[in-house]
PDB file of N, CA and C in Angstrom:
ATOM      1  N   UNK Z 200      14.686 -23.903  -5.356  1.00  0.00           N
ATOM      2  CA  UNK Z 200      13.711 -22.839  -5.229  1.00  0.00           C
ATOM      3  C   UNK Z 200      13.831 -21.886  -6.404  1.00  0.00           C
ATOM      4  N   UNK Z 201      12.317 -21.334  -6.572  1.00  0.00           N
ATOM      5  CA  UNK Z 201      12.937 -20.553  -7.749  1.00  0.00           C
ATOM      6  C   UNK Z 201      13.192 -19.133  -7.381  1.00  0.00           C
ATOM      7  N   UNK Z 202      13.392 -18.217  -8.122  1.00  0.00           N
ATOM      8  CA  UNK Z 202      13.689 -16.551  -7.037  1.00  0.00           C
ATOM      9  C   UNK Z 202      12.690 -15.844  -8.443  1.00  0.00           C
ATOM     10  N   UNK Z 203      12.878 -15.077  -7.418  1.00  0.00           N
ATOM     11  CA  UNK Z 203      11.504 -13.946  -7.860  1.00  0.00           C
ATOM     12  C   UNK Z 203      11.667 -13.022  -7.711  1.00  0.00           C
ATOM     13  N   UNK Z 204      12.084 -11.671  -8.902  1.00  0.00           N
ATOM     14  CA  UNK Z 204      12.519 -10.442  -8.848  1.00  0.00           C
ATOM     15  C   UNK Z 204      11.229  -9.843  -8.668  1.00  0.00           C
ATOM     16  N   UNK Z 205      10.933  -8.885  -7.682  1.00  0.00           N
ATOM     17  CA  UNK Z 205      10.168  -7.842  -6.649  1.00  0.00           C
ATOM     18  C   UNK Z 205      10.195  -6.362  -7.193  1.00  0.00           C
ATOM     19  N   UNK Z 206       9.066  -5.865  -7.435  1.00  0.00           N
ATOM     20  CA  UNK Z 206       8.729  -4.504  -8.014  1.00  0.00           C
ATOM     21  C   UNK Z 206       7.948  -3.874  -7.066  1.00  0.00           C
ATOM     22  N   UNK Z 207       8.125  -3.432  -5.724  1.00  0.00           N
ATOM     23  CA  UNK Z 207       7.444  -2.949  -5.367  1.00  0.00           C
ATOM     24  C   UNK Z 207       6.976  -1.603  -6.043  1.00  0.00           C
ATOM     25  N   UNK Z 208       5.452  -1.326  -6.425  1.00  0.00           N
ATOM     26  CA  UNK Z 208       5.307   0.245  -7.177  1.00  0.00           C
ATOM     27  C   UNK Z 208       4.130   1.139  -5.748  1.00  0.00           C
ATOM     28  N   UNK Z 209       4.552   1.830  -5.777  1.00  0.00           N
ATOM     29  CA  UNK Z 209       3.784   2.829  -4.898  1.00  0.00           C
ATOM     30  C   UNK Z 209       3.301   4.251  -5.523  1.00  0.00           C
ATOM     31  N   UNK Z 210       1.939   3.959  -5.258  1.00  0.00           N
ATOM     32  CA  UNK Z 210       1.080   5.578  -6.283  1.00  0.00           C
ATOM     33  C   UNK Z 210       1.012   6.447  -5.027  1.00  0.00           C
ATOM     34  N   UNK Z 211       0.913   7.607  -5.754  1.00  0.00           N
ATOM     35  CA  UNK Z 211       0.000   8.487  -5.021  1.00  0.00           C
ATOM     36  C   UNK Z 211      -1.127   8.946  -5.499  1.00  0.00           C
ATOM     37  N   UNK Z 212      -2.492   8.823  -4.589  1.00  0.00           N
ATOM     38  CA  UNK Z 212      -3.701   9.365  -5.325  1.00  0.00           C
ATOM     39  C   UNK Z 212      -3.622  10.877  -4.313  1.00  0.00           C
ATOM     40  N   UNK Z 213      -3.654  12.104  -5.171  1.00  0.00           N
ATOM     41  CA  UNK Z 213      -3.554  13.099  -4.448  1.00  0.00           C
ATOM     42  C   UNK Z 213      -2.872  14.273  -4.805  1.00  0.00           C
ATOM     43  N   UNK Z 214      -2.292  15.446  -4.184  1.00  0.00           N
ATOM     44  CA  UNK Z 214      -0.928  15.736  -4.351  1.00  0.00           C
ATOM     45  C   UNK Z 214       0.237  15.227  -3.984  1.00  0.00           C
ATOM     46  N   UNK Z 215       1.418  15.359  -4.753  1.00  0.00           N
ATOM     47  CA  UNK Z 215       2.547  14.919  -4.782  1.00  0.00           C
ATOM     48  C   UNK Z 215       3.041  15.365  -3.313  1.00  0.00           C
ATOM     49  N   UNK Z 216       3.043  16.745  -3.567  1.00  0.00           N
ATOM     50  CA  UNK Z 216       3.719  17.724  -2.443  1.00  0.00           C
ATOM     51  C   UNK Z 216       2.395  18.153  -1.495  1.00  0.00           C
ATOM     52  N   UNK Z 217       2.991  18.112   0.322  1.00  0.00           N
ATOM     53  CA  UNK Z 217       1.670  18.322   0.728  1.00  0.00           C
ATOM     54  C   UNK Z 217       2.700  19.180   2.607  1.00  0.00           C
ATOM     55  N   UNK Z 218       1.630  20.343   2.812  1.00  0.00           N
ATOM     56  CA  UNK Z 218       2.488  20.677   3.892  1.00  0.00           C
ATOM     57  C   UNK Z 218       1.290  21.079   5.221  1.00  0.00           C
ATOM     58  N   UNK Z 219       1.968  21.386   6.167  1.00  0.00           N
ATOM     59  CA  UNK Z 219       0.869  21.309   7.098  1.00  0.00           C
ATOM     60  C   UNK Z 219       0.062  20.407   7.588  1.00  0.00           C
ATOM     61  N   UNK Z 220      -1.351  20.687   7.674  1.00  0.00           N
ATOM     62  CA  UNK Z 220      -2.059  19.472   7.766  1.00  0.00           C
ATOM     63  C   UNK Z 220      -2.437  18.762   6.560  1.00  0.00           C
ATOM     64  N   UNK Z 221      -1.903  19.122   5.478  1.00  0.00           N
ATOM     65  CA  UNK Z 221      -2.542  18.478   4.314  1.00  0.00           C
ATOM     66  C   UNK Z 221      -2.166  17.034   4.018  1.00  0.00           C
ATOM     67  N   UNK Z 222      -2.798  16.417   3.365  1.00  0.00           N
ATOM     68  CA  UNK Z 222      -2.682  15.270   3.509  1.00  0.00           C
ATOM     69  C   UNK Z 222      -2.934  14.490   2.009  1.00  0.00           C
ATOM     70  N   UNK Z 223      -2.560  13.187   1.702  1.00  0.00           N
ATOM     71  CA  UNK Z 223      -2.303  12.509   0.578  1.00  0.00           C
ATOM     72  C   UNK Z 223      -2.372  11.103   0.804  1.00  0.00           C
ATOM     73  N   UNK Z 224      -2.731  10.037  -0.391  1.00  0.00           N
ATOM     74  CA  UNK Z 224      -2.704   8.626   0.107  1.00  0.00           C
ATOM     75  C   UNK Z 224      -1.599   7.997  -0.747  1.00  0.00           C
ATOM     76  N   UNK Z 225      -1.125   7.148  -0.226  1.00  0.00           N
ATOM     77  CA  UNK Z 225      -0.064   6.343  -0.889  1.00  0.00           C
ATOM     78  C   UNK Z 225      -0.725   4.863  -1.077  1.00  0.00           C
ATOM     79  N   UNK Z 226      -0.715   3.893  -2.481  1.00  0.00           N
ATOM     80  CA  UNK Z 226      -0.933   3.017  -2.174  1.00  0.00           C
ATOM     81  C   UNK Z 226       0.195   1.909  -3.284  1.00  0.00           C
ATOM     82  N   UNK Z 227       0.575   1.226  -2.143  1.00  0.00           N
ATOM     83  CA  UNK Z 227       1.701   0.075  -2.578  1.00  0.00           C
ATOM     84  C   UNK Z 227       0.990  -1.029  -3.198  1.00  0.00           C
ATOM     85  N   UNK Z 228       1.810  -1.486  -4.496  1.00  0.00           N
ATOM     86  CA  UNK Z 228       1.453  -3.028  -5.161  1.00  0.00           C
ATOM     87  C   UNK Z 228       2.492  -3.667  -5.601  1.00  0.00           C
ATOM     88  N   UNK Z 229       2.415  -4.391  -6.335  1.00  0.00           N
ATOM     89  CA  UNK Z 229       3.435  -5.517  -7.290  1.00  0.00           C
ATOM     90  C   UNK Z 229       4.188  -6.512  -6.059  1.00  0.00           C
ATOM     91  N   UNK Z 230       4.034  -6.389  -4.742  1.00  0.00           N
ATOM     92  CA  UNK Z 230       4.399  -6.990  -4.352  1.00  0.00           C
ATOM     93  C   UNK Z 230       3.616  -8.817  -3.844  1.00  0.00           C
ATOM     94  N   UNK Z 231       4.203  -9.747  -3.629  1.00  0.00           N
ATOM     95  CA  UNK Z 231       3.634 -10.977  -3.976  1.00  0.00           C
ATOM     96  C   UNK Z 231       2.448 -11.178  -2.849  1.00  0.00           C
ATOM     97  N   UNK Z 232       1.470 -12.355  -2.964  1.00  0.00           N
ATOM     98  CA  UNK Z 232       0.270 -12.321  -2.294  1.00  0.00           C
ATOM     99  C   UNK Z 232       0.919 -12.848  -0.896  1.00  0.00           C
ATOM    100  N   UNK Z 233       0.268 -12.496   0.244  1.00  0.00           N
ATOM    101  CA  UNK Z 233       0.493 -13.143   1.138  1.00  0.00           C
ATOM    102  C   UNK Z 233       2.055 -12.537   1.971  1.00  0.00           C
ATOM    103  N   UNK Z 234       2.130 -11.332   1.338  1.00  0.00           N
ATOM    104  CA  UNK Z 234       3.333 -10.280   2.053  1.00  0.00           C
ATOM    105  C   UNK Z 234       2.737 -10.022   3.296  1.00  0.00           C
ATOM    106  N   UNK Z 235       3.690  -9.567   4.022  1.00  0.00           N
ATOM    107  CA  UNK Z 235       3.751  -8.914   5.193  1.00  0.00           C
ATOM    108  C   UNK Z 235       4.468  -7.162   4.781  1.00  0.00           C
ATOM    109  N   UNK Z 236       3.280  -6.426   4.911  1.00  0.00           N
ATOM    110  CA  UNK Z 236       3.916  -5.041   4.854  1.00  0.00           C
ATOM    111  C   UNK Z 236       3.967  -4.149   6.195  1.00  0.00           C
ATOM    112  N   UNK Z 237       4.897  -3.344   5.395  1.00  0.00           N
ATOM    113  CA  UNK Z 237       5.456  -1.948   6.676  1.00  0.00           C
ATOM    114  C   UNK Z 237       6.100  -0.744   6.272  1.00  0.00           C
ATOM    115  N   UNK Z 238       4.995   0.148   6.360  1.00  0.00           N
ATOM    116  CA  UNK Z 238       5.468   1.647   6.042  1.00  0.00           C
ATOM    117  C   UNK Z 238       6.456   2.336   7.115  1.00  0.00           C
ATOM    118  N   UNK Z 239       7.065   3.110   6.253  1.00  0.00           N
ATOM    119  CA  UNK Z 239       8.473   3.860   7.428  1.00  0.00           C
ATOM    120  C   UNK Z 239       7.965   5.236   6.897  1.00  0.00           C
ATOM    121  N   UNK Z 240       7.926   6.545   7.760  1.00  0.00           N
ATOM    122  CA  UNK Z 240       7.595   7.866   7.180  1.00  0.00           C
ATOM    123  C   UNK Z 240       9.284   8.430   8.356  1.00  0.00           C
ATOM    124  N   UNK Z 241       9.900   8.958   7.538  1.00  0.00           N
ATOM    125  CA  UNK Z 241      11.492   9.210   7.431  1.00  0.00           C
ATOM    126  C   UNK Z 241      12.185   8.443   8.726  1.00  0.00           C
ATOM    127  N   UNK Z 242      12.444   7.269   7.557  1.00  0.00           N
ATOM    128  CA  UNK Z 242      13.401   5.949   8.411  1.00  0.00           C
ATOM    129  C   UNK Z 242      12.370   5.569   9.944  1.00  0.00           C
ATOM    130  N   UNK Z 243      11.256   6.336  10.078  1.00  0.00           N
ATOM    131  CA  UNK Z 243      10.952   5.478  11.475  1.00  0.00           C
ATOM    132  C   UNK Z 243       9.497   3.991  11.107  1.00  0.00           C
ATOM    133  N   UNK Z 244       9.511   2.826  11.823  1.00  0.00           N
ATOM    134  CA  UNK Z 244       8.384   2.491  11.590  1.00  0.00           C
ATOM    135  C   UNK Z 244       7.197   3.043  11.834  1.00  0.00           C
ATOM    136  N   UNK Z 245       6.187   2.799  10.934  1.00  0.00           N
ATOM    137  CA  UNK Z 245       4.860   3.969  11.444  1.00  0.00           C
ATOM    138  C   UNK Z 245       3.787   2.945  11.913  1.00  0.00           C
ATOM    139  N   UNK Z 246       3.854   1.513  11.915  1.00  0.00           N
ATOM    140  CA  UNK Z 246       3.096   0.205  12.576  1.00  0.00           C
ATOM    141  C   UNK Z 246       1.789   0.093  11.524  1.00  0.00           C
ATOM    142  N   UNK Z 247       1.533   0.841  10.260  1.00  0.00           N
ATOM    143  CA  UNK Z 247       0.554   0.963   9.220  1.00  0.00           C
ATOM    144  C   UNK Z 247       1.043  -0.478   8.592  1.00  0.00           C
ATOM    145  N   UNK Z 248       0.283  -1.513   7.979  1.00  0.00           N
ATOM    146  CA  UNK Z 248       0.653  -2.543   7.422  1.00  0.00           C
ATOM    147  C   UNK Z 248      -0.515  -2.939   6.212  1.00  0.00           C
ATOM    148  N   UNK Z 249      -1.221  -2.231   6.325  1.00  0.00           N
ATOM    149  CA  UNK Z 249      -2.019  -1.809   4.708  1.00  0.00           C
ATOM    150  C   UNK Z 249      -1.132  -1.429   3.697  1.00  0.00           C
ATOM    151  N   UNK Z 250      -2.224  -2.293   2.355  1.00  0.00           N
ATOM    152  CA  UNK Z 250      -1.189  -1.644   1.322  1.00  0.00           C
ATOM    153  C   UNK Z 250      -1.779  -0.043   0.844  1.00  0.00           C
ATOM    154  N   UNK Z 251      -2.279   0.835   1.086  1.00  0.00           N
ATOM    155  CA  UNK Z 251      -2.649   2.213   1.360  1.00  0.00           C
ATOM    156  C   UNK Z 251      -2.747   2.992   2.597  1.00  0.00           C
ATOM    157  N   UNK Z 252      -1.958   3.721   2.279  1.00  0.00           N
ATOM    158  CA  UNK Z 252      -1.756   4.447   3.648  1.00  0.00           C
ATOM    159  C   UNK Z 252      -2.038   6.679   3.305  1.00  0.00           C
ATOM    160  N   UNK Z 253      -2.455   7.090   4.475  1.00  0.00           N
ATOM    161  CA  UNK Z 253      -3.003   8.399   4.459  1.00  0.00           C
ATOM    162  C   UNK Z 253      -1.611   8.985   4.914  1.00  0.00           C
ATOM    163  N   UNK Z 254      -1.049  10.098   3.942  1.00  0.00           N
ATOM    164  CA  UNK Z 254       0.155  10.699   4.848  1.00  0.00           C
ATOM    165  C   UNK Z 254      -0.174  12.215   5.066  1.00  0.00           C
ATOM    166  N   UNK Z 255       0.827  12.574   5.962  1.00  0.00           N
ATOM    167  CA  UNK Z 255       0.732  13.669   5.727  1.00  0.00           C
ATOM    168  C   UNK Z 255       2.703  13.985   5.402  1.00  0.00           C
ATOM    169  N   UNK Z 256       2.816  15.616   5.607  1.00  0.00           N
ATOM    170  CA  UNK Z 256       4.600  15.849   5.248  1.00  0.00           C
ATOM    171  C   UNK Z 256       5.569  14.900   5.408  1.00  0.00           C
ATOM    172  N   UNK Z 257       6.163  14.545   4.833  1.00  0.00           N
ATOM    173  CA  UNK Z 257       7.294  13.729   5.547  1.00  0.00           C
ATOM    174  C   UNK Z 257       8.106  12.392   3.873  1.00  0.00           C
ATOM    175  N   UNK Z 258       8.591  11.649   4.353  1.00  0.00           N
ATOM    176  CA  UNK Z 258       9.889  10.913   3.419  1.00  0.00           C
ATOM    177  C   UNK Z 258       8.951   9.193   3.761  1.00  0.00           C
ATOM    178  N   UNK Z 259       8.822   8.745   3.003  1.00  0.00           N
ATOM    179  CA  UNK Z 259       8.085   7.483   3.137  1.00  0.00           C
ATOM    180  C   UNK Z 259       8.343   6.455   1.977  1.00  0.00           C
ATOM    181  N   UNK Z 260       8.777   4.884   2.668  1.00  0.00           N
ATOM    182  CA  UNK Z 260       8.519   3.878   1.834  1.00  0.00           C
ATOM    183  C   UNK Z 260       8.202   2.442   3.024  1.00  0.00           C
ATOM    184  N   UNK Z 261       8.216   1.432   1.499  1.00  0.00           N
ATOM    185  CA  UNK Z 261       7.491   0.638   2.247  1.00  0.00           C
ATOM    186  C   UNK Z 261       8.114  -0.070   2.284  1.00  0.00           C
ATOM    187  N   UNK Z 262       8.250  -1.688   2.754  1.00  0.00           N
ATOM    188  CA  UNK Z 262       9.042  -2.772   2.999  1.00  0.00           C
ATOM    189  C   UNK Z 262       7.903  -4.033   2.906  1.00  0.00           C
ATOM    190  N   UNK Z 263       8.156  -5.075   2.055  1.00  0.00           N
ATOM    191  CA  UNK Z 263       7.395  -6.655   2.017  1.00  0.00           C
ATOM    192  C   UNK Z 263       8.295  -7.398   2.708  1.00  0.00           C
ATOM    193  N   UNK Z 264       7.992  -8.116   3.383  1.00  0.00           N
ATOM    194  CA  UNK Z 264       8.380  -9.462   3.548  1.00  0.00           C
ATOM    195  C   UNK Z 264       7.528 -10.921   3.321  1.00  0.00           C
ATOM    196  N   UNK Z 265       8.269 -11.761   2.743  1.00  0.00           N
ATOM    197  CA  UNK Z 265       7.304 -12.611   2.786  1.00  0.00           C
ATOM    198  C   UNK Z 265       8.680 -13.901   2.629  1.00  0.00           C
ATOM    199  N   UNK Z 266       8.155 -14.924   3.625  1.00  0.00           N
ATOM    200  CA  UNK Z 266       8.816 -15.573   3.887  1.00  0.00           C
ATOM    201  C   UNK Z 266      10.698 -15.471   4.083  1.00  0.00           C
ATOM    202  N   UNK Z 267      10.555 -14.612   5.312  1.00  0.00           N
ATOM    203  CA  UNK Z 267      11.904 -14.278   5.261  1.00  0.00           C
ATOM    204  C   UNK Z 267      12.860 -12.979   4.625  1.00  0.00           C
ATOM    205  N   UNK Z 268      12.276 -13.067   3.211  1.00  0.00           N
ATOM    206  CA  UNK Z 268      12.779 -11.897   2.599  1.00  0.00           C
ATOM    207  C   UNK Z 268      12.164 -10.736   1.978  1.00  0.00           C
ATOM    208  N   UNK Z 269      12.447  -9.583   2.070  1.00  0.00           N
ATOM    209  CA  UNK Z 269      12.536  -8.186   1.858  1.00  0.00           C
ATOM    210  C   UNK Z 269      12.135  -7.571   0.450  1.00  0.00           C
ATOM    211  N   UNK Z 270      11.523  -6.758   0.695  1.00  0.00           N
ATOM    212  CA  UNK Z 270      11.423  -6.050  -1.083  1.00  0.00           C
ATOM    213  C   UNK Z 270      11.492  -4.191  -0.620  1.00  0.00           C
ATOM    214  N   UNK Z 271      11.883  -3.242  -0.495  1.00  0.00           N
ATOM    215  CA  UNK Z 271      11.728  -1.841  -0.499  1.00  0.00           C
ATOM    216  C   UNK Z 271      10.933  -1.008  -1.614  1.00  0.00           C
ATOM    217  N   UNK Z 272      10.354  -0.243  -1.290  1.00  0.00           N
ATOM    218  CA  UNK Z 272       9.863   0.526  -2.862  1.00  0.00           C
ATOM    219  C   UNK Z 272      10.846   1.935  -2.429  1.00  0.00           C
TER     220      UNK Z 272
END
């Protein structure tokens, strides 16, 4: 098999910093076709599995899987 080093990159279109109700989008790439994704907003799963997601305050990344194994951004 061959292996395949994983870049997950995650933008933000928006502000960086956001408090209250304010809100921001995150959107994840570089990861391979046919992933299985999953956003965490601080360590919990949030069940979002788009690669763009709407946040609001909080600590967030994402997780691929695809066939078995893992990529984090």
């Amino acid at each position: 098999k061959q292996i395949q080093r994983v870049n997950i990159n995650v933008a933000i279109s928006g502000a960086n910093f956001v408090c209250g109700p304010d809100r921001t989008t995150l959107t994840a790439s570089g990861f391979p076709a046919g992933s299985t994704l999953m956003w965490y907003q601080n360590g919990v799963e949030t069940g979002v599995t788009s690669a763009t997601f709407s946040v609001g305050s909080g600590t967030y990344y994402v997780i691929a899987t695809l066939n078995g194994c893992s990529a984090q951004s």
